[in-house]
mmCIF file of C-alpha atoms in Angstrom:
data_model
loop_
_atom_site.group_PDB
_atom_site.id
_atom_site.type_symbol
_atom_site.label_atom_id
_atom_site.label_comp_id
_atom_site.label_asym_id
_atom_site.label_seq_id
_atom_site.Cartn_x
_atom_site.Cartn_y
_atom_site.Cartn_z
ATOM 1 C CA UNK A 237 46.051 -65.823 14.886
ATOM 2 C CA UNK A 238 42.927 -65.168 12.824
ATOM 3 C CA UNK A 239 41.279 -63.392 15.786
ATOM 4 C CA UNK A 240 44.354 -61.178 16.310
ATOM 5 C CA UNK A 241 44.349 -60.223 12.621
ATOM 6 C CA UNK A 242 40.660 -59.396 12.800
ATOM 7 C CA UNK A 243 41.233 -57.125 15.810
ATOM 8 C CA UNK A 244 44.087 -55.376 13.980
ATOM 9 C CA UNK A 245 41.908 -54.719 10.944
ATOM 10 C CA UNK A 246 39.127 -53.425 13.189
ATOM 11 C CA UNK A 247 41.510 -51.016 14.916
ATOM 12 C CA UNK A 248 42.746 -49.796 11.525
ATOM 13 C CA UNK A 249 39.161 -49.283 10.407
ATOM 14 C CA UNK A 250 38.346 -47.165 13.468
ATOM 15 C CA UNK A 251 41.489 -45.119 12.919
ATOM 16 C CA UNK A 252 40.430 -44.444 9.337
ATOM 17 C CA UNK A 253 36.906 -43.487 10.499
ATOM 18 C CA UNK A 254 38.445 -41.151 13.087
ATOM 19 C CA UNK A 255 40.744 -39.534 10.547
ATOM 20 C CA UNK A 256 37.794 -38.978 8.237
ATOM 21 C CA UNK A 257 35.522 -37.697 11.016
ATOM 22 C CA UNK A 258 37.954 -35.071 12.330
ATOM 23 C CA UNK A 259 37.972 -32.849 9.215
ATOM 24 C CA UNK A 260 34.253 -33.386 8.699
ATOM 25 C CA UNK A 261 33.539 -32.293 12.274
ATOM 26 C CA UNK A 262 35.913 -29.358 11.926
ATOM 27 C CA UNK A 263 34.130 -28.282 8.748
ATOM 28 C CA UNK A 264 30.753 -28.661 10.436
ATOM 29 C CA UNK A 265 31.720 -26.520 13.408
ATOM 30 C CA UNK A 266 32.708 -23.712 11.040
ATOM 31 C CA UNK A 267 29.578 -23.730 8.897
ATOM 32 C CA UNK A 268 28.836 -20.086 8.078
ATOM 33 C CA UNK A 269 25.575 -18.623 9.370
ATOM 34 C CA UNK A 270 22.567 -18.844 7.053
ATOM 35 C CA UNK A 271 21.853 -15.950 4.742
ATOM 36 C CA UNK A 272 19.311 -13.423 5.947
ATOM 37 C CA UNK A 273 15.871 -13.654 4.396
ATOM 38 C CA UNK A 274 14.708 -10.539 2.498
ATOM 39 C CA UNK A 275 12.447 -9.552 5.422
ATOM 40 C CA UNK A 276 15.211 -10.001 7.988
ATOM 41 C CA UNK A 277 17.714 -8.187 5.783
ATOM 42 C CA UNK A 278 15.255 -5.297 5.486
ATOM 43 C CA UNK A 279 14.875 -5.219 9.280
ATOM 44 C CA UNK A 280 18.642 -4.981 9.693
ATOM 45 C CA UNK A 281 19.208 -2.339 7.027
ATOM 46 C CA UNK A 282 16.374 -0.168 8.356
ATOM 47 C CA UNK A 283 17.910 -0.209 11.842
ATOM 48 C CA UNK A 284 20.914 1.574 13.310
ATOM 49 C CA UNK A 285 23.797 0.928 15.684
ATOM 50 C CA UNK A 286 25.125 2.859 18.639
ATOM 51 C CA UNK A 287 28.207 2.156 20.719
ATOM 52 C CA UNK A 288 28.136 1.131 24.370
ATOM 53 C CA UNK A 289 31.602 0.815 25.951
ATOM 54 C CA UNK A 290 33.124 -0.066 22.596
ATOM 55 C CA UNK A 291 30.392 -2.576 21.710
ATOM 56 C CA UNK A 292 27.921 -2.126 18.840
ATOM 57 C CA UNK A 293 24.254 -2.357 19.791
ATOM 58 C CA UNK A 294 21.584 -2.683 17.123
ATOM 59 C CA UNK A 295 18.291 -0.833 17.481
ATOM 60 C CA UNK A 296 15.174 0.191 15.611
ATOM 61 C CA UNK A 297 13.596 3.626 16.044
ATOM 62 C CA UNK A 298 10.443 4.470 14.103
ATOM 63 C CA UNK A 299 8.532 7.736 14.135
ATOM 64 C CA UNK A 300 4.811 7.119 14.300
ATOM 65 C CA UNK A 301 1.926 9.420 15.181
ATOM 66 C CA UNK A 302 2.793 13.078 14.645
ATOM 67 C CA UNK A 303 2.033 15.301 17.619
ATOM 68 C CA UNK A 304 1.810 12.472 20.161
ATOM 69 C CA UNK A 305 4.259 12.633 23.068
ATOM 70 C CA UNK A 306 4.054 8.889 23.702
ATOM 71 C CA UNK A 307 7.169 6.694 23.486
ATOM 72 C CA UNK A 308 7.279 2.918 23.786
ATOM 73 C CA UNK A 309 10.465 0.878 24.239
ATOM 74 C CA UNK A 310 10.312 -2.846 23.451
ATOM 75 C CA UNK A 311 12.484 -5.391 25.288
ATOM 76 C CA UNK A 312 12.748 -8.807 23.616
ATOM 77 C CA UNK A 313 13.140 -12.302 25.014
ATOM 78 C CA UNK A 314 15.656 -15.159 25.014
ATOM 79 C CA UNK A 315 17.163 -16.399 22.707
ATOM 80 C CA UNK A 316 15.806 -14.251 19.898
ATOM 81 C CA UNK A 317 15.897 -10.519 19.099
ATOM 82 C CA UNK A 318 14.018 -7.285 18.458
ATOM 83 C CA UNK A 319 12.618 -8.934 15.323
ATOM 84 C CA UNK A 320 10.155 -10.676 17.674
ATOM 85 C CA UNK A 321 8.114 -7.452 17.552
ATOM 86 C CA UNK A 322 7.791 -7.123 13.781
ATOM 87 C CA UNK A 323 4.187 -8.360 13.623
ATOM 88 C CA UNK A 324 2.909 -5.594 15.914
ATOM 89 C CA UNK A 325 5.384 -2.869 14.885
ATOM 90 C CA UNK A 326 3.122 -1.055 12.441
ATOM 91 C CA UNK A 327 0.210 -1.181 14.878
ATOM 92 C CA UNK A 328 2.345 0.443 17.564
ATOM 93 C CA UNK A 329 3.377 3.272 15.224
ATOM 94 C CA UNK A 330 -0.308 4.151 14.827
ATOM 95 C CA UNK A 331 -0.515 4.881 18.572
ATOM 96 C CA UNK A 332 2.948 6.072 19.614
ATOM 97 C CA UNK A 333 5.151 8.891 18.367
ATOM 98 C CA UNK A 334 8.319 6.811 18.822
ATOM 99 C CA UNK A 335 8.588 3.016 18.741
ATOM 100 C CA UNK A 336 12.031 1.821 19.815
ATOM 101 C CA UNK A 337 13.510 -1.662 20.177
ATOM 102 C CA UNK A 338 17.040 -2.938 20.610
ATOM 103 C CA UNK A 339 18.900 -6.202 20.395
ATOM 104 C CA UNK A 340 20.428 -6.810 23.809
ATOM 105 C CA UNK A 341 24.159 -7.436 23.979
ATOM 106 C CA UNK A 342 24.766 -11.029 22.874
ATOM 107 C CA UNK A 343 21.534 -11.147 20.844
ATOM 108 C CA UNK A 344 20.428 -10.468 17.282
ATOM 109 C CA UNK A 345 22.598 -8.070 15.305
ATOM 110 C CA UNK A 346 24.334 -6.610 18.359
ATOM 111 C CA UNK A 347 27.893 -7.577 19.272
ATOM 112 C CA UNK A 348 28.366 -10.906 21.036
ATOM 113 C CA UNK A 349 31.686 -10.700 22.874
ATOM 114 C CA UNK A 350 33.229 -13.806 24.383
ATOM 115 C CA UNK A 351 34.316 -14.437 26.973
ATOM 116 C CA UNK A 352 32.016 -11.942 28.667
ATOM 117 C CA UNK A 353 30.101 -11.743 31.930
ATOM 118 C CA UNK A 354 26.619 -11.107 30.577
ATOM 119 C CA UNK A 355 24.201 -9.732 33.152
ATOM 120 C CA UNK A 356 20.734 -8.247 33.486
ATOM 121 C CA UNK A 357 22.336 -5.191 35.109
ATOM 122 C CA UNK A 358 24.434 -4.516 32.019
ATOM 123 C CA UNK A 359 21.460 -4.960 29.692
ATOM 124 C CA UNK A 360 19.475 -2.420 31.751
ATOM 125 C CA UNK A 361 22.380 0.016 31.519
ATOM 126 C CA UNK A 362 22.439 -0.464 27.739
ATOM 127 C CA UNK A 363 18.749 0.483 27.544
ATOM 128 C CA UNK A 364 19.464 3.628 29.558
ATOM 129 C CA UNK A 365 22.453 4.421 27.353
ATOM 130 C CA UNK A 366 20.365 4.018 24.191
ATOM 131 C CA UNK A 367 17.767 6.480 25.445
ATOM 132 C CA UNK A 368 20.504 8.974 26.330
ATOM 133 C CA UNK A 369 21.940 8.459 22.839
ATOM 134 C CA UNK A 370 18.506 9.309 21.388
ATOM 135 C CA UNK A 371 18.099 12.324 23.686
ATOM 136 C CA UNK A 372 15.115 10.767 25.465
ATOM 137 C CA UNK A 373 16.562 10.400 28.959
ATOM 138 C CA UNK A 374 14.177 13.006 30.377
ATOM 139 C CA UNK A 375 11.040 11.696 28.673
ATOM 140 C CA UNK A 376 8.461 9.391 30.246
ATOM 141 C CA UNK A 377 8.782 5.934 28.718
ATOM 142 C CA UNK A 378 6.280 3.115 28.276
ATOM 143 C CA UNK A 379 8.036 -0.247 28.542
ATOM 144 C CA UNK A 380 6.715 -3.322 26.724
ATOM 145 C CA UNK A 381 8.661 -6.490 27.427
ATOM 146 C CA UNK A 382 8.701 -10.244 26.868
ATOM 147 C CA UNK A 383 10.498 -13.150 28.594
ATOM 148 C CA UNK A 384 14.160 -12.135 29.208
ATOM 149 C CA UNK A 385 13.102 -8.544 28.583
ATOM 150 C CA UNK A 386 10.737 -8.776 31.571
ATOM 151 C CA UNK A 387 13.727 -9.237 33.879
ATOM 152 C CA UNK A 388 15.540 -6.273 32.320
ATOM 153 C CA UNK A 389 12.359 -4.239 32.806
ATOM 154 C CA UNK A 390 12.284 -5.261 36.472
ATOM 155 C CA UNK A 391 15.826 -3.941 36.960
ATOM 156 C CA UNK A 392 14.916 -0.693 35.190
ATOM 157 C CA UNK A 393 11.872 -0.442 37.454
ATOM 158 C CA UNK A 394 14.059 -0.961 40.536
ATOM 159 C CA UNK A 395 16.361 1.875 39.435
ATOM 160 C CA UNK A 396 13.370 4.107 38.739
ATOM 161 C CA UNK A 397 11.987 3.310 42.200
ATOM 162 C CA UNK A 398 15.307 4.326 43.766
ATOM 163 C CA UNK A 399 15.068 7.737 42.015
ATOM 164 C CA UNK A 400 18.651 7.430 40.856
ATOM 165 C CA UNK A 401 19.825 10.347 38.740
ATOM 166 C CA UNK A 402 20.357 9.524 35.087
ATOM 167 C CA UNK A 403 17.820 6.692 35.155
ATOM 168 C CA UNK A 404 14.900 6.660 32.785
ATOM 169 C CA UNK A 405 11.434 7.732 33.934
ATOM 170 C CA UNK A 406 8.909 4.933 33.461
ATOM 171 C CA UNK A 407 5.310 5.863 32.692
ATOM 172 C CA UNK A 408 3.938 2.328 32.417
ATOM 173 C CA UNK A 409 5.096 -1.272 32.197
ATOM 174 C CA UNK A 410 3.547 -4.162 30.285
ATOM 175 C CA UNK A 411 5.120 -7.595 30.769
ATOM 176 C CA UNK A 412 4.432 -10.774 28.813
ATOM 177 C CA UNK A 413 5.180 -14.466 29.392
ATOM 178 C CA UNK A 414 8.371 -13.921 31.338
ATOM 179 C CA UNK A 415 9.719 -15.949 34.239
ATOM 180 C CA UNK A 416 9.582 -13.126 36.748
ATOM 181 C CA UNK A 417 9.177 -15.665 39.563
ATOM 182 C CA UNK A 418 11.997 -18.240 39.774
ATOM 183 C CA UNK A 419 9.749 -20.665 41.643
ATOM 184 C CA UNK A 420 7.233 -20.988 38.799
ATOM 185 C CA UNK A 421 9.745 -20.891 35.935
ATOM 186 C CA UNK A 422 10.269 -24.149 34.010
ATOM 187 C CA UNK A 423 13.318 -23.789 31.711
ATOM 188 C CA UNK A 424 13.745 -26.108 28.756
ATOM 189 C CA UNK A 425 16.048 -29.126 29.071
ATOM 190 C CA UNK A 426 18.592 -27.577 26.698
ATOM 191 C CA UNK A 427 18.603 -24.391 28.788
ATOM 192 C CA UNK A 428 19.307 -26.422 31.920
ATOM 193 C CA UNK A 429 22.148 -28.293 30.220
ATOM 194 C CA UNK A 430 23.755 -25.105 28.910
ATOM 195 C CA UNK A 431 23.267 -23.166 32.124
ATOM 196 C CA UNK A 432 24.861 -25.828 34.307
ATOM 197 C CA UNK A 433 26.937 -27.709 31.742
ATOM 198 C CA UNK A 434 30.327 -26.502 32.968
ATOM 199 C CA UNK A 435 33.031 -27.775 30.653
ATOM 200 C CA UNK A 436 30.357 -29.351 28.421
ATOM 201 C CA UNK A 437 28.691 -26.009 27.622
ATOM 202 C CA UNK A 438 31.246 -24.856 25.009
ATOM 203 C CA UNK A 439 30.944 -28.230 23.275
ATOM 204 C CA UNK A 440 27.141 -28.160 23.314
ATOM 205 C CA UNK A 441 26.968 -24.612 21.931
ATOM 206 C CA UNK A 442 29.316 -25.536 19.064
ATOM 207 C CA UNK A 443 27.298 -28.653 18.256
ATOM 208 C CA UNK A 444 23.997 -26.752 18.214
ATOM 209 C CA UNK A 445 22.442 -26.573 14.759
ATOM 210 C CA UNK A 446 19.138 -25.597 13.167
ATOM 211 C CA UNK A 447 17.614 -29.022 13.789
ATOM 212 C CA UNK A 448 18.427 -28.953 17.522
ATOM 213 C CA UNK A 449 17.312 -25.331 17.802
ATOM 214 C CA UNK A 450 13.996 -25.796 16.003
ATOM 215 C CA UNK A 451 13.178 -29.005 17.874
ATOM 216 C CA UNK A 452 13.850 -27.205 21.149
ATOM 217 C CA UNK A 453 11.953 -23.990 20.417
ATOM 218 C CA UNK A 454 8.857 -25.239 18.589
ATOM 219 C CA UNK A 455 7.230 -26.833 21.701
ATOM 220 C CA UNK A 456 7.017 -23.436 23.454
ATOM 221 C CA UNK A 457 4.536 -22.316 20.783
ATOM 222 C CA UNK A 458 0.892 -23.348 20.772
ATOM 223 C CA UNK A 459 -0.182 -26.307 18.607
ATOM 224 C CA UNK A 460 -1.969 -24.071 16.066
ATOM 225 C CA UNK A 461 0.433 -21.125 16.158
ATOM 226 C CA UNK A 462 3.828 -22.699 15.631
ATOM 227 C CA UNK A 463 6.314 -20.823 13.456
ATOM 228 C CA UNK A 464 6.831 -21.838 9.862
ATOM 229 C CA UNK A 465 10.183 -23.278 8.845
ATOM 230 C CA UNK A 466 11.143 -19.942 7.262
ATOM 231 C CA UNK A 467 10.288 -18.128 10.508
ATOM 232 C CA UNK A 468 12.431 -20.590 12.450
ATOM 233 C CA UNK A 469 15.287 -19.989 9.995
ATOM 234 C CA UNK A 470 14.953 -16.245 10.640
ATOM 235 C CA UNK A 471 15.267 -16.849 14.379
ATOM 236 C CA UNK A 472 18.231 -19.157 13.853
ATOM 237 C CA UNK A 473 19.906 -16.676 11.488
ATOM 238 C CA UNK A 474 19.914 -13.896 14.087
ATOM 239 C CA UNK A 475 21.263 -16.289 16.708
ATOM 240 C CA UNK A 476 24.057 -17.454 14.405
ATOM 241 C CA UNK A 477 24.895 -13.853 13.475
ATOM 242 C CA UNK A 478 28.261 -12.940 15.057
ATOM 243 C CA UNK A 479 28.544 -16.554 16.343
ATOM 244 C CA UNK A 480 25.759 -15.992 18.842
ATOM 245 C CA UNK A 481 25.314 -19.709 19.423
ATOM 246 C CA UNK A 482 28.668 -19.662 21.212
ATOM 247 C CA UNK A 483 27.480 -17.248 23.914
ATOM 248 C CA UNK A 484 24.120 -18.848 24.710
ATOM 249 C CA UNK A 485 25.499 -20.571 27.808
ATOM 250 C CA UNK A 486 26.844 -17.237 29.098
ATOM 251 C CA UNK A 487 23.534 -15.476 28.430
ATOM 252 C CA UNK A 488 21.655 -18.186 30.310
ATOM 253 C CA UNK A 489 23.301 -17.137 33.547
ATOM 254 C CA UNK A 490 20.371 -14.747 33.865
ATOM 255 C CA UNK A 491 18.439 -17.702 35.322
ATOM 256 C CA UNK A 492 20.869 -17.842 38.243
ATOM 257 C CA UNK A 493 20.823 -14.044 38.545
ATOM 258 C CA UNK A 494 17.038 -14.077 38.751
ATOM 259 C CA UNK A 495 17.150 -16.435 41.737
ATOM 260 C CA UNK A 496 19.857 -14.431 43.471
ATOM 261 C CA UNK A 497 18.124 -11.081 43.017
ATOM 262 C CA UNK A 498 14.515 -12.206 43.367
ATOM 263 C CA UNK A 499 13.813 -9.889 46.289
ATOM 264 C CA UNK A 500 15.197 -6.883 44.399
ATOM 265 C CA UNK A 501 13.308 -7.515 41.152
ATOM 266 C CA UNK A 502 9.992 -8.900 42.412
ATOM 267 C CA UNK A 503 10.047 -6.269 45.132
ATOM 268 C CA UNK A 504 10.357 -3.537 42.517
ATOM 269 C CA UNK A 505 7.215 -4.783 40.760
ATOM 270 C CA UNK A 506 5.262 -5.002 44.007
ATOM 271 C CA UNK A 507 6.182 -1.582 45.364
ATOM 272 C CA UNK A 508 5.806 0.920 42.508
ATOM 273 C CA UNK A 509 2.634 2.867 41.783
ATOM 274 C CA UNK A 510 2.858 3.145 37.971
ATOM 275 C CA UNK A 511 0.324 1.217 35.830
ATOM 276 C CA UNK A 512 1.462 -2.398 35.323
ATOM 277 C CA UNK A 513 -0.130 -4.961 33.038
ATOM 278 C CA UNK A 514 0.604 -8.565 32.062
ATOM 279 C CA UNK A 515 -0.314 -10.158 28.740
ATOM 280 C CA UNK A 516 -0.374 -13.921 29.151
ATOM 281 C CA UNK A 517 -0.433 -16.813 26.720
ATOM 282 C CA UNK A 518 -1.858 -19.466 29.099
ATOM 283 C CA UNK A 519 -0.493 -22.542 27.309
ATOM 284 C CA UNK A 520 3.081 -21.501 28.155
ATOM 285 C CA UNK A 521 5.075 -24.541 29.394
ATOM 286 C CA UNK A 522 7.819 -22.257 30.738
ATOM 287 C CA UNK A 523 5.484 -20.176 32.928
ATOM 288 C CA UNK A 524 2.659 -22.684 33.405
ATOM 289 C CA UNK A 525 -0.976 -21.973 34.085
ATOM 290 C CA UNK A 526 -2.402 -21.726 36.721
ATOM 291 C CA UNK A 527 0.643 -21.691 39.034
ATOM 292 C CA UNK A 528 2.238 -18.653 37.459
ATOM 293 C CA UNK A 529 -0.945 -16.597 37.201
ATOM 294 C CA UNK A 530 -2.014 -17.386 40.773
ATOM 295 C CA UNK A 531 1.331 -16.231 42.137
ATOM 296 C CA UNK A 532 1.322 -13.147 39.919
ATOM 297 C CA UNK A 533 -2.119 -12.029 41.090
ATOM 298 C CA UNK A 534 -1.248 -12.722 44.708
ATOM 299 C CA UNK A 535 2.031 -10.785 44.496
ATOM 300 C CA UNK A 536 0.751 -7.919 42.314
ATOM 301 C CA UNK A 537 -2.937 -7.440 43.154
ATOM 302 C CA UNK A 538 -2.979 -3.939 41.620
ATOM 303 C CA UNK A 539 -1.742 -5.134 38.231
ATOM 304 C CA UNK A 540 -4.213 -5.831 35.461
ATOM 305 C CA UNK A 541 -3.956 -8.998 33.345
ATOM 306 C CA UNK A 542 -5.002 -9.946 29.823
ATOM 307 C CA UNK A 543 -5.300 -13.690 29.212
ATOM 308 C CA UNK A 544 -5.221 -14.565 25.517
ATOM 309 C CA UNK A 545 -6.921 -17.559 23.889
ATOM 310 C CA UNK A 546 -6.211 -20.864 25.576
ATOM 311 C CA UNK A 547 -4.075 -22.155 22.671
ATOM 312 C CA UNK A 548 -1.613 -19.223 22.830
ATOM 313 C CA UNK A 549 1.703 -20.063 24.439
ATOM 314 C CA UNK A 550 5.087 -18.472 25.206
ATOM 315 C CA UNK A 551 5.422 -16.054 22.245
ATOM 316 C CA UNK A 552 2.034 -14.263 22.305
ATOM 317 C CA UNK A 553 3.168 -11.310 20.158
ATOM 318 C CA UNK A 554 4.083 -13.755 17.372
ATOM 319 C CA UNK A 555 1.307 -16.297 17.903
ATOM 320 C CA UNK A 556 -1.583 -13.853 18.252
ATOM 321 C CA UNK A 557 -0.318 -10.418 17.197
ATOM 322 C CA UNK A 558 -3.800 -8.873 16.906
ATOM 323 C CA UNK A 559 -4.903 -10.208 20.277
ATOM 324 C CA UNK A 560 -1.650 -9.052 21.830
ATOM 325 C CA UNK A 561 -1.884 -5.593 20.268
ATOM 326 C CA UNK A 562 -5.526 -5.169 21.304
ATOM 327 C CA UNK A 563 -4.679 -6.171 24.867
ATOM 328 C CA UNK A 564 -1.796 -3.708 24.997
ATOM 329 C CA UNK A 565 -3.822 -0.854 23.505
ATOM 330 C CA UNK A 566 -6.597 -1.546 25.999
ATOM 331 C CA UNK A 567 -4.046 -1.160 28.791
ATOM 332 C CA UNK A 568 -2.408 1.978 27.373
ATOM 333 C CA UNK A 569 -5.764 3.661 26.828
ATOM 334 C CA UNK A 570 -6.945 2.892 30.368
ATOM 335 C CA UNK A 571 -4.904 5.605 32.109
#
């Protein structure tokens, strides 16, 4: 009798805990995104939006050197935004007449529709649409890309190689720390879970918070170049903008696309004659040294490579902005 009463009280206790947990969990899942820092707010207000098939795409467009015909378009990585380029932005304006960057669909301050079939092909079309919007479709463009942006650049390069009308004309391409080869790419555990999580993915994206995000992202930086907590909050703020955490699993399908279209995208890199360069942070756990670099040099023997200091990792433009900028300027000034 005493045991039965104890079990009853225990069941009642768990019911009470459950009733209390439900509203707390519901409140947690609807926590508003963090406020933008002054620097991030300034980045947003200084940018503009254009519309692609009814969707708003954020971009930055700065006029730099007067009289120079040079244009550079910056393509950011996953899971962040065009703000990744802010440390080298001013340096680029001292060399180029136009410096342009966008937030891909599903990233940063751009729209993040759901459900939506996000694809590298669509992101490449958005880049082309932006340049048409700016009246630059007939100008020769220098592409500078990182991570996810490297794959978009590969698709743009494939279209350029096919001489398709309406495609942009690429003058040069500089890649950086992107998984352009599926066989040497080592995604993070959280990326694997979200990419292949199935019915769990929507739950995992809703449960993601700043702690999980920062713990997952910090290891891809070098030990001496890790972002400050305020920098991590800036990254998290742009992800949370427009509920971007809820589309991360959909965006991660690019990993499967990269495997499926390897021949198309790696083939484009190997077959064009434009100047190609790679800036590499060698401590990158996602594209590890030396496997990645050996395959890159074997596949693209005509490409030049800049290897940064051995403690620089996956985000070289943030970890070593001066080294990155010097490497890029050395490439641009070489032809």
